[in-house]
Amino acid sequence: RQAAHISEAIPRAREAGLTHLLHVDDDEIVYCHEGTPSLHAFLASHMAAEDLHMRNLEALAPPSAAGGDDTDPFASCYAFRHTPRDYCAYINGKSFGSVGVAGLAPAGPHHFCGGVGGGESVQVPVPPRVAVVLHYECCSFPRWRRKYAQLAASHSPADTDAVPFEFYRASIRLAAALVAARDANAEEAAVAQALAHWRQWKLPPPEAEVRARELRRGGGGGGEGGGGHG
């Protein structure tokens, strides 16, 4: 479905005079540390490369989100994982596709391919200072509960075993237990177990909140943005 949508958008982007396409989900944004002029200049200097690839960082939820707060994660999150082995979800980043490259096509949700003559695709890494993708996956417990209840309904045990992410596998199983709870006591126990799982994976360490308070006060030196969590 995503590939079909992007494939349909490429000729329309050309007709509209656009230079690049980017596929992001509704829980992702692009962050430009040096500002959008730096990103625009970088894209303009690599027009012949079909795949301009950003790395992704993974948002951690504010502590209030554990209690059911379902506010805008883009405004409330302040800490991000930046070590891929610790991520809950994908580590593949996202790419801009250069619309002017002949034969441009999606290569899954994370990359573009293209060119003529059968050569290898040209991929250029986007420096993190220029742009990164921020991924806000289930940054409140209600969001987690909605998403994984849907996945539990569509995944058999064998399907769940094949999911490549530890957090996803455990979340689907816990959500299935929530759905299967037949009385108030069973549901209460399932919610408690699921919330403990969510808190373990999704809340930032205490030092991140300290650092965030310092940045909000304008102290601590150290530049823009929220705290990192490795």
PDB file of C-alpha atoms in Angstrom:
ATOM      1  CA  ARG A   1       0.000   0.000   0.000  1.00  0.00           C
ATOM      2  CA  GLN A   2       2.774   2.448   0.903  1.00  0.00           C
ATOM      3  CA  ALA A   3       4.775   1.543  -2.201  1.00  0.00           C
ATOM      4  CA  ALA A   4       1.716   2.012  -4.410  1.00  0.00           C
ATOM      5  CA  HIS A   5       1.019   5.416  -2.872  1.00  0.00           C
ATOM      6  CA  ILE A   6       4.601   6.611  -3.356  1.00  0.00           C
ATOM      7  CA  SER A   7       4.767   5.260  -6.900  1.00  0.00           C
ATOM      8  CA  GLU A   8       1.601   7.195  -7.737  1.00  0.00           C
ATOM      9  CA  ALA A   9       2.960  10.364  -6.110  1.00  0.00           C
ATOM     10  CA  ILE A  10       6.266  10.451  -8.049  1.00  0.00           C
ATOM     11  CA  PRO A  11       4.869  11.518 -11.473  1.00  0.00           C
ATOM     12  CA  ARG A  12       2.490  13.939  -9.790  1.00  0.00           C
ATOM     13  CA  ALA A  13       5.431  15.497  -7.933  1.00  0.00           C
ATOM     14  CA  ARG A  14       7.283  15.930 -11.227  1.00  0.00           C
ATOM     15  CA  GLU A  15       4.261  17.590 -12.807  1.00  0.00           C
ATOM     16  CA  ALA A  16       4.039  19.952  -9.819  1.00  0.00           C
ATOM     17  CA  GLY A  17       7.691  20.942 -10.168  1.00  0.00           C
ATOM     18  CA  LEU A  18       8.786  19.401  -6.879  1.00  0.00           C
ATOM     19  CA  THR A  19      12.373  18.204  -6.462  1.00  0.00           C
ATOM     20  CA  HIS A  20      12.122  15.593  -3.666  1.00  0.00           C
ATOM     21  CA  LEU A  21       9.691  13.228  -1.974  1.00  0.00           C
ATOM     22  CA  LEU A  22       9.809  11.842   1.564  1.00  0.00           C
ATOM     23  CA  HIS A  23       7.570   9.164   3.077  1.00  0.00           C
ATOM     24  CA  VAL A  24       6.924   9.614   6.799  1.00  0.00           C
ATOM     25  CA  ASP A  25       4.185   8.210   9.011  1.00  0.00           C
ATOM     26  CA  ASP A  26       1.866  10.232  11.241  1.00  0.00           C
ATOM     27  CA  ASP A  27       4.093   9.531  14.256  1.00  0.00           C
ATOM     28  CA  GLU A  28       7.238  10.955  12.620  1.00  0.00           C
ATOM     29  CA  ILE A  29       8.653  14.406  11.905  1.00  0.00           C
ATOM     30  CA  VAL A  30      11.854  15.682  10.323  1.00  0.00           C
ATOM     31  CA  TYR A  31      14.059  17.757  12.648  1.00  0.00           C
ATOM     32  CA  CYS A  32      16.587  20.145  11.097  1.00  0.00           C
ATOM     33  CA  HIS A  33      19.102  21.223  13.748  1.00  0.00           C
ATOM     34  CA  GLU A  34      20.662  23.872  11.487  1.00  0.00           C
ATOM     35  CA  GLY A  35      17.288  24.970  10.088  1.00  0.00           C
ATOM     36  CA  THR A  36      15.503  24.163   6.849  1.00  0.00           C
ATOM     37  CA  PRO A  37      17.811  26.330   4.642  1.00  0.00           C
ATOM     38  CA  SER A  38      20.655  23.913   5.429  1.00  0.00           C
ATOM     39  CA  LEU A  39      18.489  20.945   4.419  1.00  0.00           C
ATOM     40  CA  HIS A  40      17.383  22.653   1.220  1.00  0.00           C
ATOM     41  CA  ALA A  41      20.996  23.430   0.315  1.00  0.00           C
ATOM     42  CA  PHE A  42      22.045  19.824   0.977  1.00  0.00           C
ATOM     43  CA  LEU A  43      19.258  18.419  -1.192  1.00  0.00           C
ATOM     44  CA  ALA A  44      20.049  20.879  -3.991  1.00  0.00           C
ATOM     45  CA  SER A  45      23.705  19.819  -3.982  1.00  0.00           C
ATOM     46  CA  HIS A  46      22.837  16.125  -4.512  1.00  0.00           C
ATOM     47  CA  MET A  47      20.170  16.233  -7.204  1.00  0.00           C
ATOM     48  CA  ALA A  48      21.657  13.253  -9.083  1.00  0.00           C
ATOM     49  CA  ALA A  49      21.456  10.920  -6.058  1.00  0.00           C
ATOM     50  CA  GLU A  50      18.112   9.154  -5.830  1.00  0.00           C
ATOM     51  CA  ASP A  51      18.368   8.155  -2.146  1.00  0.00           C
ATOM     52  CA  LEU A  52      19.293  10.823   0.436  1.00  0.00           C
ATOM     53  CA  HIS A  53      19.135   8.934   3.686  1.00  0.00           C
ATOM     54  CA  MET A  54      18.497  10.255   7.198  1.00  0.00           C
ATOM     55  CA  ARG A  55      18.992   8.310  10.398  1.00  0.00           C
ATOM     56  CA  ASN A  56      16.116   8.091  12.880  1.00  0.00           C
ATOM     57  CA  LEU A  57      15.956   8.791  16.593  1.00  0.00           C
ATOM     58  CA  GLU A  58      13.265   7.302  18.842  1.00  0.00           C
ATOM     59  CA  ALA A  59      11.217   9.425  21.230  1.00  0.00           C
ATOM     60  CA  LEU A  60      10.716   8.538  24.878  1.00  0.00           C
ATOM     61  CA  ALA A  61       7.439   9.526  26.511  1.00  0.00           C
ATOM     62  CA  PRO A  62       7.054  12.114  29.266  1.00  0.00           C
ATOM     63  CA  PRO A  63       6.273  10.534  32.664  1.00  0.00           C
ATOM     64  CA  SER A  64       2.737  11.990  32.598  1.00  0.00           C
ATOM     65  CA  ALA A  65       1.912   9.740  29.628  1.00  0.00           C
ATOM     66  CA  ALA A  66       2.094   6.643  31.864  1.00  0.00           C
ATOM     67  CA  GLY A  67      -0.991   7.830  33.728  1.00  0.00           C
ATOM     68  CA  GLY A  68      -3.137   8.014  30.625  1.00  0.00           C
ATOM     69  CA  ASP A  69      -2.163  11.448  29.320  1.00  0.00           C
ATOM     70  CA  ASP A  70      -2.790  11.303  25.570  1.00  0.00           C
ATOM     71  CA  THR A  71      -1.539  14.759  24.596  1.00  0.00           C
ATOM     72  CA  ASP A  72       0.429  15.670  21.485  1.00  0.00           C
ATOM     73  CA  PRO A  73       3.744  13.738  21.638  1.00  0.00           C
ATOM     74  CA  PHE A  74       5.428  16.205  19.269  1.00  0.00           C
ATOM     75  CA  ALA A  75       4.988  18.914  21.899  1.00  0.00           C
ATOM     76  CA  SER A  76       5.546  16.883  25.073  1.00  0.00           C
ATOM     77  CA  CYS A  77       8.479  14.517  24.399  1.00  0.00           C
ATOM     78  CA  TYR A  78      11.943  15.792  25.312  1.00  0.00           C
ATOM     79  CA  ALA A  79      14.238  12.737  25.322  1.00  0.00           C
ATOM     80  CA  PHE A  80      15.241  10.415  22.465  1.00  0.00           C
ATOM     81  CA  ARG A  81      17.063   7.127  22.063  1.00  0.00           C
ATOM     82  CA  HIS A  82      19.973   7.437  19.658  1.00  0.00           C
ATOM     83  CA  THR A  83      21.611   3.998  19.909  1.00  0.00           C
ATOM     84  CA  PRO A  84      19.820   1.718  17.416  1.00  0.00           C
ATOM     85  CA  ARG A  85      20.331  -1.501  19.391  1.00  0.00           C
ATOM     86  CA  ASP A  86      18.131   0.005  22.139  1.00  0.00           C
ATOM     87  CA  TYR A  87      15.236   0.988  19.856  1.00  0.00           C
ATOM     88  CA  CYS A  88      11.715  -0.390  20.236  1.00  0.00           C
ATOM     89  CA  ALA A  89      10.981  -0.173  16.515  1.00  0.00           C
ATOM     90  CA  TYR A  90      12.783   0.295  13.212  1.00  0.00           C
ATOM     91  CA  ILE A  91      16.405   1.466  12.937  1.00  0.00           C
ATOM     92  CA  ASN A  92      16.490   1.934   9.148  1.00  0.00           C
ATOM     93  CA  GLY A  93      15.983   5.695   8.925  1.00  0.00           C
ATOM     94  CA  LYS A  94      14.078   7.369   6.082  1.00  0.00           C
ATOM     95  CA  SER A  95      15.124   8.752   2.690  1.00  0.00           C
ATOM     96  CA  PHE A  96      14.356  11.676   0.453  1.00  0.00           C
ATOM     97  CA  GLY A  97      13.915  10.584  -3.148  1.00  0.00           C
ATOM     98  CA  SER A  98      15.184  12.904  -5.910  1.00  0.00           C
ATOM     99  CA  VAL A  99      12.216  13.267  -8.244  1.00  0.00           C
ATOM    100  CA  GLY A 100      14.413  14.263 -11.194  1.00  0.00           C
ATOM    101  CA  VAL A 101      16.207  10.904 -11.302  1.00  0.00           C
ATOM    102  CA  ALA A 102      14.889   8.756 -14.145  1.00  0.00           C
ATOM    103  CA  GLY A 103      13.207   5.573 -12.982  1.00  0.00           C
ATOM    104  CA  LEU A 104      12.830   6.714  -9.374  1.00  0.00           C
ATOM    105  CA  ALA A 105      10.826   4.182  -7.356  1.00  0.00           C
ATOM    106  CA  PRO A 106      10.264   3.291  -3.693  1.00  0.00           C
ATOM    107  CA  ALA A 107      12.466   0.565  -2.228  1.00  0.00           C
ATOM    108  CA  GLY A 108      10.286  -0.253   0.742  1.00  0.00           C
ATOM    109  CA  PRO A 109       9.221   2.488   3.190  1.00  0.00           C
ATOM    110  CA  HIS A 110      12.781   3.510   4.061  1.00  0.00           C
ATOM    111  CA  HIS A 111      14.592   4.004   0.730  1.00  0.00           C
ATOM    112  CA  PHE A 112      14.312   4.970  -2.930  1.00  0.00           C
ATOM    113  CA  CYS A 113      15.968   3.384  -5.923  1.00  0.00           C
ATOM    114  CA  GLY A 114      16.188   4.428  -9.553  1.00  0.00           C
ATOM    115  CA  GLY A 115      18.458   5.363 -12.396  1.00  0.00           C
ATOM    116  CA  VAL A 116      18.858   3.653 -15.732  1.00  0.00           C
ATOM    117  CA  GLY A 117      21.391   1.190 -17.071  1.00  0.00           C
ATOM    118  CA  GLY A 118      21.184  -1.345 -14.264  1.00  0.00           C
ATOM    119  CA  GLY A 119      23.759   0.320 -12.027  1.00  0.00           C
ATOM    120  CA  GLU A 120      23.599   0.384  -8.258  1.00  0.00           C
ATOM    121  CA  SER A 121      21.461   3.019  -6.588  1.00  0.00           C
ATOM    122  CA  VAL A 122      23.270   6.126  -5.396  1.00  0.00           C
ATOM    123  CA  GLN A 123      22.709   6.627  -1.662  1.00  0.00           C
ATOM    124  CA  VAL A 124      23.993   9.703   0.139  1.00  0.00           C
ATOM    125  CA  PRO A 125      23.781   9.919   3.949  1.00  0.00           C
ATOM    126  CA  VAL A 126      22.253  13.115   5.295  1.00  0.00           C
ATOM    127  CA  PRO A 127      24.425  14.454   8.149  1.00  0.00           C
ATOM    128  CA  PRO A 128      22.482  14.448  11.459  1.00  0.00           C
ATOM    129  CA  ARG A 129      23.215  18.148  11.902  1.00  0.00           C
ATOM    130  CA  VAL A 130      21.264  18.729   8.675  1.00  0.00           C
ATOM    131  CA  ALA A 131      18.245  16.474   9.315  1.00  0.00           C
ATOM    132  CA  VAL A 132      17.063  13.426  11.238  1.00  0.00           C
ATOM    133  CA  VAL A 133      13.713  11.656  11.518  1.00  0.00           C
ATOM    134  CA  LEU A 134      12.176  11.706  14.992  1.00  0.00           C
ATOM    135  CA  HIS A 135       9.942   8.669  15.567  1.00  0.00           C
ATOM    136  CA  TYR A 136       7.235   8.997  18.249  1.00  0.00           C
ATOM    137  CA  GLU A 137       6.049   5.393  18.496  1.00  0.00           C
ATOM    138  CA  CYS A 138       3.291   4.922  21.113  1.00  0.00           C
ATOM    139  CA  CYS A 139       4.346   7.819  23.309  1.00  0.00           C
ATOM    140  CA  SER A 140       1.425   7.348  25.696  1.00  0.00           C
ATOM    141  CA  PHE A 141      -0.099   4.249  27.215  1.00  0.00           C
ATOM    142  CA  PRO A 142      -3.524   4.790  25.560  1.00  0.00           C
ATOM    143  CA  ARG A 143      -1.808   4.988  22.151  1.00  0.00           C
ATOM    144  CA  TRP A 144       0.081   1.781  22.925  1.00  0.00           C
ATOM    145  CA  ARG A 145      -3.127   0.032  23.965  1.00  0.00           C
ATOM    146  CA  ARG A 146      -5.000   1.003  20.767  1.00  0.00           C
ATOM    147  CA  LYS A 147      -2.162   0.078  18.420  1.00  0.00           C
ATOM    148  CA  TYR A 148      -1.294  -3.281  19.901  1.00  0.00           C
ATOM    149  CA  ALA A 149      -4.892  -4.375  20.399  1.00  0.00           C
ATOM    150  CA  GLN A 150      -5.245  -3.999  16.630  1.00  0.00           C
ATOM    151  CA  LEU A 151      -2.009  -5.905  16.008  1.00  0.00           C
ATOM    152  CA  ALA A 152      -3.034  -8.659  18.443  1.00  0.00           C
ATOM    153  CA  ALA A 153      -6.263  -9.123  16.498  1.00  0.00           C
ATOM    154  CA  SER A 154      -4.379  -9.511  13.204  1.00  0.00           C
ATOM    155  CA  HIS A 155      -1.405 -11.638  14.365  1.00  0.00           C
ATOM    156  CA  SER A 156      -1.417 -15.342  15.104  1.00  0.00           C
ATOM    157  CA  PRO A 157       1.147 -16.652  17.635  1.00  0.00           C
ATOM    158  CA  ALA A 158       3.351 -17.698  14.703  1.00  0.00           C
ATOM    159  CA  ASP A 159       3.031 -14.234  13.158  1.00  0.00           C
ATOM    160  CA  THR A 160       4.018 -12.661  16.469  1.00  0.00           C
ATOM    161  CA  ASP A 161       7.073 -14.909  16.803  1.00  0.00           C
ATOM    162  CA  ALA A 162       8.240 -13.692  13.385  1.00  0.00           C
ATOM    163  CA  VAL A 163       8.103  -9.975  14.294  1.00  0.00           C
ATOM    164  CA  PRO A 164      11.710  -8.697  14.366  1.00  0.00           C
ATOM    165  CA  PHE A 165      11.360  -6.328  17.341  1.00  0.00           C
ATOM    166  CA  GLU A 166      11.388  -7.567  20.945  1.00  0.00           C
ATOM    167  CA  PHE A 167       9.202  -4.688  22.114  1.00  0.00           C
ATOM    168  CA  TYR A 168       6.603  -5.409  19.419  1.00  0.00           C
ATOM    169  CA  ARG A 169       6.481  -9.145  20.187  1.00  0.00           C
ATOM    170  CA  ALA A 170       5.986  -8.594  23.922  1.00  0.00           C
ATOM    171  CA  SER A 171       3.473  -5.803  23.298  1.00  0.00           C
ATOM    172  CA  ILE A 172       1.313  -7.941  20.994  1.00  0.00           C
ATOM    173  CA  ARG A 173       1.236 -10.774  23.541  1.00  0.00           C
ATOM    174  CA  LEU A 174       0.353  -8.431  26.404  1.00  0.00           C
ATOM    175  CA  ALA A 175      -2.346  -6.717  24.354  1.00  0.00           C
ATOM    176  CA  ALA A 176      -3.788 -10.132  23.477  1.00  0.00           C
ATOM    177  CA  ALA A 177      -3.985 -10.915  27.193  1.00  0.00           C
ATOM    178  CA  LEU A 178      -5.835  -7.623  27.745  1.00  0.00           C
ATOM    179  CA  VAL A 179      -8.358  -8.431  25.046  1.00  0.00           C
ATOM    180  CA  ALA A 180      -8.838 -11.956  26.414  1.00  0.00           C
ATOM    181  CA  ALA A 181      -9.482 -10.827  30.019  1.00  0.00           C
ATOM    182  CA  ARG A 182     -12.942 -12.069  31.009  1.00  0.00           C
ATOM    183  CA  ASP A 183     -13.503 -10.322  34.354  1.00  0.00           C
ATOM    184  CA  ALA A 184     -12.472  -7.189  36.202  1.00  0.00           C
ATOM    185  CA  ASN A 185      -9.723  -8.892  38.210  1.00  0.00           C
ATOM    186  CA  ALA A 186      -8.150 -10.437  35.120  1.00  0.00           C
ATOM    187  CA  GLU A 187      -8.327  -7.137  33.255  1.00  0.00           C
ATOM    188  CA  GLU A 188      -6.768  -5.235  36.162  1.00  0.00           C
ATOM    189  CA  ALA A 189      -3.864  -7.698  36.299  1.00  0.00           C
ATOM    190  CA  ALA A 190      -3.384  -7.543  32.514  1.00  0.00           C
ATOM    191  CA  VAL A 191      -3.398  -3.731  32.539  1.00  0.00           C
ATOM    192  CA  ALA A 192      -0.839  -3.632  35.335  1.00  0.00           C
ATOM    193  CA  GLN A 193       1.466  -6.006  33.473  1.00  0.00           C
ATOM    194  CA  ALA A 194       1.069  -4.094  30.211  1.00  0.00           C
ATOM    195  CA  LEU A 195       1.696  -0.725  31.872  1.00  0.00           C
ATOM    196  CA  ALA A 196       4.846  -2.030  33.566  1.00  0.00           C
ATOM    197  CA  HIS A 197       6.077  -3.206  30.162  1.00  0.00           C
ATOM    198  CA  TRP A 198       5.288   0.158  28.547  1.00  0.00           C
ATOM    199  CA  ARG A 199       7.017   2.094  31.355  1.00  0.00           C
ATOM    200  CA  GLN A 200      10.124  -0.085  31.131  1.00  0.00           C
ATOM    201  CA  TRP A 201      10.566   0.632  27.424  1.00  0.00           C
ATOM    202  CA  LYS A 202       9.068   4.070  26.955  1.00  0.00           C
ATOM    203  CA  LEU A 203       9.940   6.364  29.861  1.00  0.00           C
ATOM    204  CA  PRO A 204      13.200   8.357  29.939  1.00  0.00           C
ATOM    205  CA  PRO A 205      15.716   7.923  32.765  1.00  0.00           C
ATOM    206  CA  PRO A 206      15.547  10.459  35.637  1.00  0.00           C
ATOM    207  CA  GLU A 207      18.649  12.288  34.428  1.00  0.00           C
ATOM    208  CA  ALA A 208      16.855  13.190  31.199  1.00  0.00           C
ATOM    209  CA  GLU A 209      14.203  15.127  33.134  1.00  0.00           C
ATOM    210  CA  VAL A 210      16.942  16.968  35.049  1.00  0.00           C
ATOM    211  CA  ARG A 211      18.644  17.885  31.777  1.00  0.00           C
ATOM    212  CA  ALA A 212      15.333  18.984  30.247  1.00  0.00           C
ATOM    213  CA  ARG A 213      14.673  21.323  33.187  1.00  0.00           C
ATOM    214  CA  GLU A 214      18.154  22.825  32.758  1.00  0.00           C
ATOM    215  CA  LEU A 215      17.521  23.448  29.067  1.00  0.00           C
ATOM    216  CA  ARG A 216      14.110  25.009  29.742  1.00  0.00           C
ATOM    217  CA  ARG A 217      15.787  27.400  32.200  1.00  0.00           C
ATOM    218  CA  GLY A 218      18.446  28.204  29.596  1.00  0.00           C
ATOM    219  CA  GLY A 219      21.223  26.609  31.620  1.00  0.00           C
ATOM    220  CA  GLY A 220      23.683  23.812  31.051  1.00  0.00           C
ATOM    221  CA  GLY A 221      25.331  25.026  27.825  1.00  0.00           C
ATOM    222  CA  GLY A 222      25.055  22.276  25.246  1.00  0.00           C
ATOM    223  CA  GLY A 223      22.908  23.491  22.348  1.00  0.00           C
ATOM    224  CA  GLU A 224      19.352  22.880  21.200  1.00  0.00           C
ATOM    225  CA  GLY A 225      16.928  20.031  21.578  1.00  0.00           C
ATOM    226  CA  GLY A 226      15.915  17.463  24.156  1.00  0.00           C
ATOM    227  CA  GLY A 227      18.065  15.045  26.095  1.00  0.00           C
ATOM    228  CA  GLY A 228      19.562  11.955  24.533  1.00  0.00           C
ATOM    229  CA  HIS A 229      19.213   8.458  25.914  1.00  0.00           C
ATOM    230  CA  GLY A 230      21.508   5.775  24.658  1.00  0.00           C
TER     231      GLY A 230
END
